[in-house]
Coordinates of C-alpha atoms in Angstrom, one line a residue:
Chain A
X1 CA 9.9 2.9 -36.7
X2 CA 7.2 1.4 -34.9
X3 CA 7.2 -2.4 -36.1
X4 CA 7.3 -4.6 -33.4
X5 CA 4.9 -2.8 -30.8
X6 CA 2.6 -6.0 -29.9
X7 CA 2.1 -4.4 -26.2
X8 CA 2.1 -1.7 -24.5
X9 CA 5.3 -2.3 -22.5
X10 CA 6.9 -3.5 -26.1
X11 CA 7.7 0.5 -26.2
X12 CA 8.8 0.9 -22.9
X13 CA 11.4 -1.7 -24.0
X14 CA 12.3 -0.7 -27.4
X15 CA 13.5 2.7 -25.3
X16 CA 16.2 0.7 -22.5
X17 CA 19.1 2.6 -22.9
X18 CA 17.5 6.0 -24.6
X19 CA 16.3 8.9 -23.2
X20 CA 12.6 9.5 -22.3
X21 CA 10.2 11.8 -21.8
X22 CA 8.5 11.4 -18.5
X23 CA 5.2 13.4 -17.7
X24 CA 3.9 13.2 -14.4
X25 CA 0.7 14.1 -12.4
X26 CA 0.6 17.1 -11.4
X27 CA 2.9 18.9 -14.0
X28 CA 6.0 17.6 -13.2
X29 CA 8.1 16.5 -16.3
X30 CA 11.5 14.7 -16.1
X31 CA 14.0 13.4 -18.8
X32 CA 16.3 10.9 -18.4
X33 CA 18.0 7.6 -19.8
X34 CA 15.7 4.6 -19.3
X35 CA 17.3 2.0 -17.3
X36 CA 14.7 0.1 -15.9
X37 CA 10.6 -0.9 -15.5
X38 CA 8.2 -3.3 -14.2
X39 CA 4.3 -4.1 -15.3
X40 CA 3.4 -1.4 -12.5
X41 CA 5.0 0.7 -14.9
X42 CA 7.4 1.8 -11.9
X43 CA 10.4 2.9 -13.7
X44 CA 14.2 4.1 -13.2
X45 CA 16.2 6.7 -15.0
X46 CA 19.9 7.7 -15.2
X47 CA 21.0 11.5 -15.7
X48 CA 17.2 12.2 -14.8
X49 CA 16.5 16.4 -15.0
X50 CA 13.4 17.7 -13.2
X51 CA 11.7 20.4 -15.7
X52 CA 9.2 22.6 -15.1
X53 CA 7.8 25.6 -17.0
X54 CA 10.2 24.1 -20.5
X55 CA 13.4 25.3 -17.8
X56 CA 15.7 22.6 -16.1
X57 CA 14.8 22.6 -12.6
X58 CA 16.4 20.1 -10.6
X59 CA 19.1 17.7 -11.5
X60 CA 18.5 14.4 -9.8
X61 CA 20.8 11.9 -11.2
X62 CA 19.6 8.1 -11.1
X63 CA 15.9 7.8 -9.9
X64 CA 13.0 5.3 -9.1
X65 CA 10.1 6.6 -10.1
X66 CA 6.7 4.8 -8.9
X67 CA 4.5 4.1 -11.8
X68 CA 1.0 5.4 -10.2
X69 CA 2.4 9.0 -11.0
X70 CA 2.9 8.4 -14.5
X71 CA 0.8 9.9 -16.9
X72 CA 3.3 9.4 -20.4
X73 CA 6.5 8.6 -21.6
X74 CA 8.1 9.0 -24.8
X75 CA 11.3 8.6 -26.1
X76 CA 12.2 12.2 -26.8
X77 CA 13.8 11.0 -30.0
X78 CA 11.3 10.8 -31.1
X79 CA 9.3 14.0 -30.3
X80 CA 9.4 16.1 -33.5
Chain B
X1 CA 27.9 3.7 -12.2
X2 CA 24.2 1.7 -12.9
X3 CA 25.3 -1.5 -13.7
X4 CA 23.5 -3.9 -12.5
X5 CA 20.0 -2.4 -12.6
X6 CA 17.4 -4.7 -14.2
X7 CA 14.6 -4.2 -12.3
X8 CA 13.3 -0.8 -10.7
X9 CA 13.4 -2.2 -7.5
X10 CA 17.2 -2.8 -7.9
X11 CA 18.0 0.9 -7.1
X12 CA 16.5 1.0 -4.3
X13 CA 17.8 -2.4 -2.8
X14 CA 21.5 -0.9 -4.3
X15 CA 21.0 3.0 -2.3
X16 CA 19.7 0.6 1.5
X17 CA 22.4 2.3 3.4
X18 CA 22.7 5.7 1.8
X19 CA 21.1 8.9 2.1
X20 CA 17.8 9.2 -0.6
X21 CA 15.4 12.0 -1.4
X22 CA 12.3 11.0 -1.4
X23 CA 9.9 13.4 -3.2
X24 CA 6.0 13.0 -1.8
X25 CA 3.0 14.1 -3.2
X26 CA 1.7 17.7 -1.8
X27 CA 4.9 18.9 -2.6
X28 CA 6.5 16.8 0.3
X29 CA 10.1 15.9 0.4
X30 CA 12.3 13.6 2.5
X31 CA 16.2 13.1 2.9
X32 CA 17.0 10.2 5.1
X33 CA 19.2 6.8 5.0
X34 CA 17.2 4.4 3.4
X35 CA 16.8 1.2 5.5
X36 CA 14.2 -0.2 4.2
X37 CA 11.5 -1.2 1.7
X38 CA 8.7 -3.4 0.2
X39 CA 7.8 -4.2 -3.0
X40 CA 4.7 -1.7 -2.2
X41 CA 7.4 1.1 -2.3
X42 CA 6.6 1.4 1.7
X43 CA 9.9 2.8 2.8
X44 CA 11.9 3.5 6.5
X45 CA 14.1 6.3 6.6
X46 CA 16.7 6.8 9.4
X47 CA 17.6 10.7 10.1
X48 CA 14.2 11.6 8.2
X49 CA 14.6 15.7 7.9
X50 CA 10.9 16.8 6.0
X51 CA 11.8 19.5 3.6
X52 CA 9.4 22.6 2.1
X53 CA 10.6 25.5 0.0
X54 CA 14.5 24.1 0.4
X55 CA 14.3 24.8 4.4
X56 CA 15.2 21.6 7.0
X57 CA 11.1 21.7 8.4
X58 CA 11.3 18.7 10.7
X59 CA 13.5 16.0 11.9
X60 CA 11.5 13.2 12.2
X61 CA 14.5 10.9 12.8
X62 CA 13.3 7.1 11.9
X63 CA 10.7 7.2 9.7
X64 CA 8.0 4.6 8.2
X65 CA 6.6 6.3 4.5
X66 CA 3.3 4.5 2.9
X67 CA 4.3 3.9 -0.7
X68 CA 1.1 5.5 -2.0
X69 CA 2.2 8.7 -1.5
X70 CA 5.8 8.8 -2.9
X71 CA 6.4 10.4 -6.4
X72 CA 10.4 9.6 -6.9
X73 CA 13.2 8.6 -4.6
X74 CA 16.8 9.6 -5.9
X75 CA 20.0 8.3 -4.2
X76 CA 21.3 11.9 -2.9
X77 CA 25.0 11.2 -3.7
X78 CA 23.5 10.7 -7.5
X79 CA 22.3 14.8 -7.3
X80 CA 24.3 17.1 -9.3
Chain C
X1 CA 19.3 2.0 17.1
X2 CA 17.8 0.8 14.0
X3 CA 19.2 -2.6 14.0
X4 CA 17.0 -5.3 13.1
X5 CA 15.1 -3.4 10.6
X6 CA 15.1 -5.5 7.6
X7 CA 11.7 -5.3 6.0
X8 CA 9.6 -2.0 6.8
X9 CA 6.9 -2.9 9.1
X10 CA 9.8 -4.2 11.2
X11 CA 9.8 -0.2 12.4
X12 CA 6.0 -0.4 13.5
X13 CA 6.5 -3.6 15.0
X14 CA 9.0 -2.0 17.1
X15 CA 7.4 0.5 18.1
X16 CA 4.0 -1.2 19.6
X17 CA 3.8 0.2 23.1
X18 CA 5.4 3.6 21.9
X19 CA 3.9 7.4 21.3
X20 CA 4.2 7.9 17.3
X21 CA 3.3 10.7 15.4
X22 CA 1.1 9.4 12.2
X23 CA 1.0 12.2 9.3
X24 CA -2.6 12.0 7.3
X25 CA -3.4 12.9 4.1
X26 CA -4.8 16.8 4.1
X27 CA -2.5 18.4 6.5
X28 CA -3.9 16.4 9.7
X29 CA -1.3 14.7 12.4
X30 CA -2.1 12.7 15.4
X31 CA 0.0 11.0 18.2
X32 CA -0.7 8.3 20.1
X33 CA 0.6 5.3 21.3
X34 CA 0.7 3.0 19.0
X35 CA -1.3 -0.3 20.0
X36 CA -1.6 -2.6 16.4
X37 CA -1.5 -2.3 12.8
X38 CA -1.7 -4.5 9.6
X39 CA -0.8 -5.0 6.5
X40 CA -2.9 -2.5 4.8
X41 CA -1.2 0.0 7.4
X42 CA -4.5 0.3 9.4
X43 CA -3.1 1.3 12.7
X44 CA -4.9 1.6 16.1
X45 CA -3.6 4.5 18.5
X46 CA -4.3 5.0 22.1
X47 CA -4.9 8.5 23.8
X48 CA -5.0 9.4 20.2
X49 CA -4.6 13.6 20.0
X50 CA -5.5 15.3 16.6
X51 CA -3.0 18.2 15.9
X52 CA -3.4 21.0 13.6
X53 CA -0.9 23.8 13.2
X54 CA 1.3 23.3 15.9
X55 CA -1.9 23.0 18.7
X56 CA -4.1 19.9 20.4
X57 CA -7.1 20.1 18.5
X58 CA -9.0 17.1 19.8
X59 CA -8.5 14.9 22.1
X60 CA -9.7 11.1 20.9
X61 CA -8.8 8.4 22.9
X62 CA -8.8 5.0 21.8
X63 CA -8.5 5.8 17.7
X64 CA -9.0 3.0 14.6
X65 CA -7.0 4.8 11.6
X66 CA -7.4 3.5 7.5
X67 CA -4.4 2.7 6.3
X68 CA -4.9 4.6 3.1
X69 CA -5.1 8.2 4.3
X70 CA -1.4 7.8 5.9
X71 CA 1.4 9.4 4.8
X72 CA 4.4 8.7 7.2
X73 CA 4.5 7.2 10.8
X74 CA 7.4 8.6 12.9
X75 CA 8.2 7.0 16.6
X76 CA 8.1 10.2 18.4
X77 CA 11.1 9.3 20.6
X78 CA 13.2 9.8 17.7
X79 CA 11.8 13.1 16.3
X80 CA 15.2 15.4 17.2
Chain D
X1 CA -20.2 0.7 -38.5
X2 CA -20.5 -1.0 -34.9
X3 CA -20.6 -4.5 -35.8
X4 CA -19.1 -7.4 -34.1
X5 CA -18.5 -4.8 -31.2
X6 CA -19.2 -7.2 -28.4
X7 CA -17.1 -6.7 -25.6
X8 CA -16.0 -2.6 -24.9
X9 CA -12.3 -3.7 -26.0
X10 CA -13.1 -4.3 -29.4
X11 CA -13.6 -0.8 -30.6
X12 CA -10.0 0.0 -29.5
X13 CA -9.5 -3.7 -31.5
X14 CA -10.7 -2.1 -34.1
X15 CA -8.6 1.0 -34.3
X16 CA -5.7 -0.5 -34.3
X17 CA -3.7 1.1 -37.2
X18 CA -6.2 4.5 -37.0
X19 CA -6.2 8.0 -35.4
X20 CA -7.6 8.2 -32.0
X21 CA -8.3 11.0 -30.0
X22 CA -7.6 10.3 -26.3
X23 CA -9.1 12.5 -23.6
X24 CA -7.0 12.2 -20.6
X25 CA -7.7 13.7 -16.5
X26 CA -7.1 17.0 -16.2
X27 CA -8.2 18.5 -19.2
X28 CA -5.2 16.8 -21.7
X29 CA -6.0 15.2 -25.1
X30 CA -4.0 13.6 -27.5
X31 CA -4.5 12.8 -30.8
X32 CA -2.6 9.7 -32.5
X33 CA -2.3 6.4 -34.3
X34 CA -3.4 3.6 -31.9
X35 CA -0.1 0.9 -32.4
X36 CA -1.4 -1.5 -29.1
X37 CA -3.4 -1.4 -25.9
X38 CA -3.8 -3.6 -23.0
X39 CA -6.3 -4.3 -20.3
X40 CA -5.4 -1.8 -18.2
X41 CA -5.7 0.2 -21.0
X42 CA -2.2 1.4 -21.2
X43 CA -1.7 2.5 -24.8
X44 CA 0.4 3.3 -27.4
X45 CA -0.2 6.0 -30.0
X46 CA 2.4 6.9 -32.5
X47 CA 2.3 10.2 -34.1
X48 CA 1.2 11.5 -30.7
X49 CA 0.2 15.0 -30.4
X50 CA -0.7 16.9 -27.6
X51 CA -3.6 19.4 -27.5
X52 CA -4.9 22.4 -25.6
X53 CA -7.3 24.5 -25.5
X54 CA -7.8 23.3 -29.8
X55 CA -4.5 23.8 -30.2
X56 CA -1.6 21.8 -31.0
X57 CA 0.7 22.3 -27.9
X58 CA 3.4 19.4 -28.4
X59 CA 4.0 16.5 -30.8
X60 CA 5.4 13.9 -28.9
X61 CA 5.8 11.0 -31.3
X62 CA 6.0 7.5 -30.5
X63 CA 4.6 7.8 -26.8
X64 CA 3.2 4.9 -24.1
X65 CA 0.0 6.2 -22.0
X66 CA -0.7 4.6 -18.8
X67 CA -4.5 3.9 -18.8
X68 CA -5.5 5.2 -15.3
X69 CA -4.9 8.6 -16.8
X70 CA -7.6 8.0 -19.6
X71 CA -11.2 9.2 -19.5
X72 CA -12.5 8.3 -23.1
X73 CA -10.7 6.8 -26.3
X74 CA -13.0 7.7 -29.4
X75 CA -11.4 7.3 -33.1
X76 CA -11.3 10.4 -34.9
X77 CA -12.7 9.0 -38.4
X78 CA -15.9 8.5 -35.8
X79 CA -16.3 12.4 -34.8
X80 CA -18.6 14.4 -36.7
Chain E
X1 CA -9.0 -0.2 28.5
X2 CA -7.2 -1.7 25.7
X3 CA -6.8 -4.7 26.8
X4 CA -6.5 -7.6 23.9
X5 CA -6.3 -5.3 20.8
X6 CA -3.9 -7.7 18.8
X7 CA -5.2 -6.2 15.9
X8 CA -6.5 -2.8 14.3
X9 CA -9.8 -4.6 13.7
X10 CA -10.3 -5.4 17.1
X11 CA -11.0 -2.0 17.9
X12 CA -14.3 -1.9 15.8
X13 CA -15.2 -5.3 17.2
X14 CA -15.4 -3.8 20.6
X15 CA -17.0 -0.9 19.8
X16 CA -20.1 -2.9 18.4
X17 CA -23.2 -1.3 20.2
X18 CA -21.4 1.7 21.3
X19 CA -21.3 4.7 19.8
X20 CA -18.4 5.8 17.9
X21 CA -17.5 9.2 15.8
X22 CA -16.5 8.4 12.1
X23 CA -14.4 11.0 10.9
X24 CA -14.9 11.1 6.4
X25 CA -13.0 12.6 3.6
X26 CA -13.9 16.2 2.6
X27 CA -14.4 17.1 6.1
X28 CA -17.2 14.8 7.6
X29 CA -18.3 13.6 10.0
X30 CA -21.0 11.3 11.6
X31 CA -21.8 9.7 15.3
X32 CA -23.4 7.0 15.6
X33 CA -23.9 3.6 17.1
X34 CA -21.4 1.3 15.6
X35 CA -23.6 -2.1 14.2
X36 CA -21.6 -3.9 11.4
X37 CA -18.3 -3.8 10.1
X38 CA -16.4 -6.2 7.4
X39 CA -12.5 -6.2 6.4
X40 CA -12.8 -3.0 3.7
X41 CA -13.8 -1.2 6.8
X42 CA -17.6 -0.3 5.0
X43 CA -19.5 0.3 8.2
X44 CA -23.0 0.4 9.6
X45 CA -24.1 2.8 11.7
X46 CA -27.4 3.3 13.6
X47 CA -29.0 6.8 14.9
X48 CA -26.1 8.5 12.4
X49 CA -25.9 12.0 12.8
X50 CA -23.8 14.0 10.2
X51 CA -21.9 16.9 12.2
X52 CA -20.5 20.1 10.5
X53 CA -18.3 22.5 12.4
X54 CA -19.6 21.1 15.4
X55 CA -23.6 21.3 14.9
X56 CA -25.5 18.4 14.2
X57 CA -26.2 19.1 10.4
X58 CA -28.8 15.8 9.9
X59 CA -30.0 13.1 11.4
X60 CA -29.8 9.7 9.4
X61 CA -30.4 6.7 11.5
X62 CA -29.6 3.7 10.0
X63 CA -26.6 4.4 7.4
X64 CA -23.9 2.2 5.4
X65 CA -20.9 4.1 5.7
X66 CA -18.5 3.0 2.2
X67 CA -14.8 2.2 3.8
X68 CA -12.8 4.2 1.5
X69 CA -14.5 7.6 2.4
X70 CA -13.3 6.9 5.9
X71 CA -10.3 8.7 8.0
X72 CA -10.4 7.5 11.7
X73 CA -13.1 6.0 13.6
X74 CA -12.8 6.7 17.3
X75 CA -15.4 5.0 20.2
X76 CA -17.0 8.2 21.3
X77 CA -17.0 7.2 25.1
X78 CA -12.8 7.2 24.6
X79 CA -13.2 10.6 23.6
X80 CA -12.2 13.2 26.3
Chain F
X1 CA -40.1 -1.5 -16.5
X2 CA -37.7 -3.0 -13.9
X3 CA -38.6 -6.2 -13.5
X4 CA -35.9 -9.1 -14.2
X5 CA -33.0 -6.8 -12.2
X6 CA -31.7 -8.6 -9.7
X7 CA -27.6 -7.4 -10.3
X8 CA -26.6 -4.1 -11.0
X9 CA -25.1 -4.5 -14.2
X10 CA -28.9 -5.7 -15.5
X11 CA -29.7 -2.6 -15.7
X12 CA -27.0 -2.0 -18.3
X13 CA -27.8 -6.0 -19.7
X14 CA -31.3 -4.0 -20.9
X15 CA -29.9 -0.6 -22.2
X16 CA -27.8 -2.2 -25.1
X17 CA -29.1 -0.9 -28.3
X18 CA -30.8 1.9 -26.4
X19 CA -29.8 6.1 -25.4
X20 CA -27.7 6.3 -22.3
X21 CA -26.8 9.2 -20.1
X22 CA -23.3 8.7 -18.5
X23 CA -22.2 11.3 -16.0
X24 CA -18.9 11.4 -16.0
X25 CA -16.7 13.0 -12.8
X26 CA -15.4 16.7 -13.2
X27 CA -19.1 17.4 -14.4
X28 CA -18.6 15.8 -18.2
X29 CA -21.2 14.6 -19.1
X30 CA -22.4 12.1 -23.1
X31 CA -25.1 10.6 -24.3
X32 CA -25.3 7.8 -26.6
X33 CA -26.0 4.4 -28.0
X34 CA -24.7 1.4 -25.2
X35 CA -23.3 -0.8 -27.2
X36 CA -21.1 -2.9 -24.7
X37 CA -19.8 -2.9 -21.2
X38 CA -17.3 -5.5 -18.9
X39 CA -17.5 -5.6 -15.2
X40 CA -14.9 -2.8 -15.1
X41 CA -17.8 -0.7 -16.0
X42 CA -15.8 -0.4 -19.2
X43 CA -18.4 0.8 -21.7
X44 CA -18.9 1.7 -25.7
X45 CA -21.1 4.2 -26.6
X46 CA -21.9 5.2 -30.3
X47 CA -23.0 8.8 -31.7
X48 CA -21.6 9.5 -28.3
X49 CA -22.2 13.5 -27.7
X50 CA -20.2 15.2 -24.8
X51 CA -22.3 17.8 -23.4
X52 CA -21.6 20.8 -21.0
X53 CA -24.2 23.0 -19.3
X54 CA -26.7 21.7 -21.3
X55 CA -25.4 22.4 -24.2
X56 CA -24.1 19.7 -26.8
X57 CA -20.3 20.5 -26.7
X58 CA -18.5 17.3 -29.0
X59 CA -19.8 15.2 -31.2
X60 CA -17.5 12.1 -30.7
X61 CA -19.2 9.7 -32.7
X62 CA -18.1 5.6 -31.7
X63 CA -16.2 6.0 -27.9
X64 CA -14.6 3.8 -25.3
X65 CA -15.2 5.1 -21.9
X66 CA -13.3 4.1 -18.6
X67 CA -14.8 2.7 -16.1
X68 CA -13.3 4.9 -13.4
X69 CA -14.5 8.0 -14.7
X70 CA -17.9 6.8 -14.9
X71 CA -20.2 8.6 -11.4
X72 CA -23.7 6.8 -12.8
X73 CA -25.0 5.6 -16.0
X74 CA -29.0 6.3 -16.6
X75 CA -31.0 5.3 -19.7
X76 CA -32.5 8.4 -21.2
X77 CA -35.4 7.3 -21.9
X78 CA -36.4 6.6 -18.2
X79 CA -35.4 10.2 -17.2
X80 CA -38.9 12.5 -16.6
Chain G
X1 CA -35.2 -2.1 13.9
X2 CA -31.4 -3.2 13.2
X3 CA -32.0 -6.8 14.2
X4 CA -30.5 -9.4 11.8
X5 CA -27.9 -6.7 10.8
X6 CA -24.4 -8.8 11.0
X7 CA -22.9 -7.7 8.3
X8 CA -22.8 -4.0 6.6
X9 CA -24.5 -5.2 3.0
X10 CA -27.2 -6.7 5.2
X11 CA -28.3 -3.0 5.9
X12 CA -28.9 -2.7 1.8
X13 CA -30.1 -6.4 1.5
X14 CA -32.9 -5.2 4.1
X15 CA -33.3 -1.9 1.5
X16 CA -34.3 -3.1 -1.6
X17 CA -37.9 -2.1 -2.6
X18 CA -37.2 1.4 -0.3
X19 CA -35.9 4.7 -1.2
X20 CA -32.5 5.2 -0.1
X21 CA -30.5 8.5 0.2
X22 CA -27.1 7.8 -1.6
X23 CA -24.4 10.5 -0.8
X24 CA -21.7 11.1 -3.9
X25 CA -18.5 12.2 -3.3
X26 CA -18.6 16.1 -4.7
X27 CA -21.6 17.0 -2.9
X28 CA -24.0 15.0 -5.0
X29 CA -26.8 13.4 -3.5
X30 CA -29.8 10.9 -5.2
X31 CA -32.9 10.0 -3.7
X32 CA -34.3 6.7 -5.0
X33 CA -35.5 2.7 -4.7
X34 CA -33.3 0.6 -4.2
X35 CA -33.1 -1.9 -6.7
X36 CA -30.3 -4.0 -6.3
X37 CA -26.5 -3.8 -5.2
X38 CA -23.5 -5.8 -5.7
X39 CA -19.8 -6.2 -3.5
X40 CA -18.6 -3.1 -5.3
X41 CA -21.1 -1.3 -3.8
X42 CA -22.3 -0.6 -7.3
X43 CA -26.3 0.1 -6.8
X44 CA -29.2 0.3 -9.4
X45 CA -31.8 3.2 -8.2
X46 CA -35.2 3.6 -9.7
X47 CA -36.8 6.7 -9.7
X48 CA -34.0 8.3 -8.7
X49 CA -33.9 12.0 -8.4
X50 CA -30.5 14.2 -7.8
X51 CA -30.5 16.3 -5.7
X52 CA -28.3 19.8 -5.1
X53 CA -29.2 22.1 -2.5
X54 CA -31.9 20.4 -1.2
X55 CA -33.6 21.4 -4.2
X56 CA -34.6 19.0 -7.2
X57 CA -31.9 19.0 -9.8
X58 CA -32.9 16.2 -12.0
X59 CA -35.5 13.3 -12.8
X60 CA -33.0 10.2 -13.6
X61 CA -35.4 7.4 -13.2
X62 CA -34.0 3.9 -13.8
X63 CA -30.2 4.6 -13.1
X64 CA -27.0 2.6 -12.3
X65 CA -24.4 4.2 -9.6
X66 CA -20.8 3.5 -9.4
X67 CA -19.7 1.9 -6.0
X68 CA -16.7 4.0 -5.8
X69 CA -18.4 7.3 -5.5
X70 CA -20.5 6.6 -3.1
X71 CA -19.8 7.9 0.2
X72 CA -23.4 6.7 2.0
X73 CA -26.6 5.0 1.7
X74 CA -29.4 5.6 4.0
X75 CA -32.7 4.2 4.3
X76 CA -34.2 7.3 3.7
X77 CA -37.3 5.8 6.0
X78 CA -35.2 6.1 8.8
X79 CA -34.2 9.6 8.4
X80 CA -35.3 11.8 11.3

């Protein structure tokens, strides 16, 4: 599942199209369908859901989120 | 709806025009037309309204944000 | 009113000569008119007046601020 | 054990293909196999698992780290 | 009185023998006569006095001041 | 014992091979072998031990350390 | 005393071979000789002792300091 991961980024790539986990600073989390990033690790979902305490708390649609927030992301497929 | 969308910066350059949220950190938020923004992420909101605890705070009308301090911006008309 | 605003200095630019109300980092605000900036959004304020909480805390005069402890400039004439 | 370890990119050179435990800000670890890393230090574990407090709080899979997060990288085989 | 300030820098290079109030992160502040400055905005001050809740707190003299610990630096004679 | 350091990172040129003390921020704290640093302040330690209020808390054997984590790096042996 | 001072890293280059005060963000403080310094601010101390509380926490000796935690460096020869 994981051949082909040179770089970093080769993940963020391998996930266009499929949903994400996204933790941020501060204990946000949000989900959401990778669209989008760029080497600042800036990134943009679709369908992105807010969630805090494991409940869905804000429903934000399509969002740019700026990379210097990020702490992970992980395609939730793959979270077991 | 997100065609289009290669590079992060392409939702913001697609929402220039339309009303965004803009989610600071401190627990900030903004709602104003996007006019403008750099590739730092520095933004300018018309009609800027500063939000806490889902209460209008402030009208700050047009606005200059320094990209450092923005989390996510989310084209409101994406919000569910 | 906000014609001519295509990149986002383009607000500060316009509003050289003009009282602003700068938001720092840690709850502080000042206004001031606002006399030059740069780049790194260093701005320089005249009759510069520290606000806390709603009151005039200090009065400062002539003011040098870093760039990197602002979180939103606001013309003040557009504050509704 | 520490031969050929010449430049402080190296060891994570060398872990490639191993478990790593990766102690992030704000009192997160992680425990994984290191896939890639860059000079940033952005990484990639696979089999990423989240810890807390000595416990296993979430496994999270394939997941990409952005390196300003990351206090310390140390391969597990290592700790004694 | 604020005559040819084209730029924010400006403001420091006529405050140069004067004193001026540096106002620091965490809730600092010194006074001092302002001797050097270069573009990161690291300053020198001479006869710095560190000031807590208004009392003088300790007497320095000659102190580099490292730019990114700094908020605002005012020229003390603007102050009123 | 301090002749020959004319750059800061000298200091660390003279430590490899030898026990280090790096005081981390949020009060961590390891000791260890230097084996390697960059100009990112990037370092490897080996038989790295994290300590806490004096008491030896991890043993985490071979570890890469961030630079920007790092408040000062001492070698032990110089400490009274 | 502050002749020959044009530039802030003058005020250091005049420093080495003297104690220094060094202020650390987080209420640290060393006391120590100034060895040598570099752009980043990053300083080598000898004999440096930390202080907390104006008491004497800890011997370091020889020890290497981080630019970016360093809020100030004073000649401590100059302190009144």
């Amino acid at each position: 599942m994981v051949d082909g991961i040179e770089r970093p980024l080769d993940v963020l790539n391998n996930s266009k199209g499929k949903e994400v986990l996204v933790q941020l600073k501060n204990n946000r989390q949000m989900v959401g369908t990778l669209l989008a990033f760029d080497i600042h690790i800036n990134v943009v979902l679709d369908n992105a859901k807010e969630i805090a305490d494991g409940e869905n708390k804000r429903n934000l649609g399509l969002t740019f989120l700026r990379g210097d927030t990020i702490i992970f992301i992980s395609p939730a497929s793959m979270a077991k």
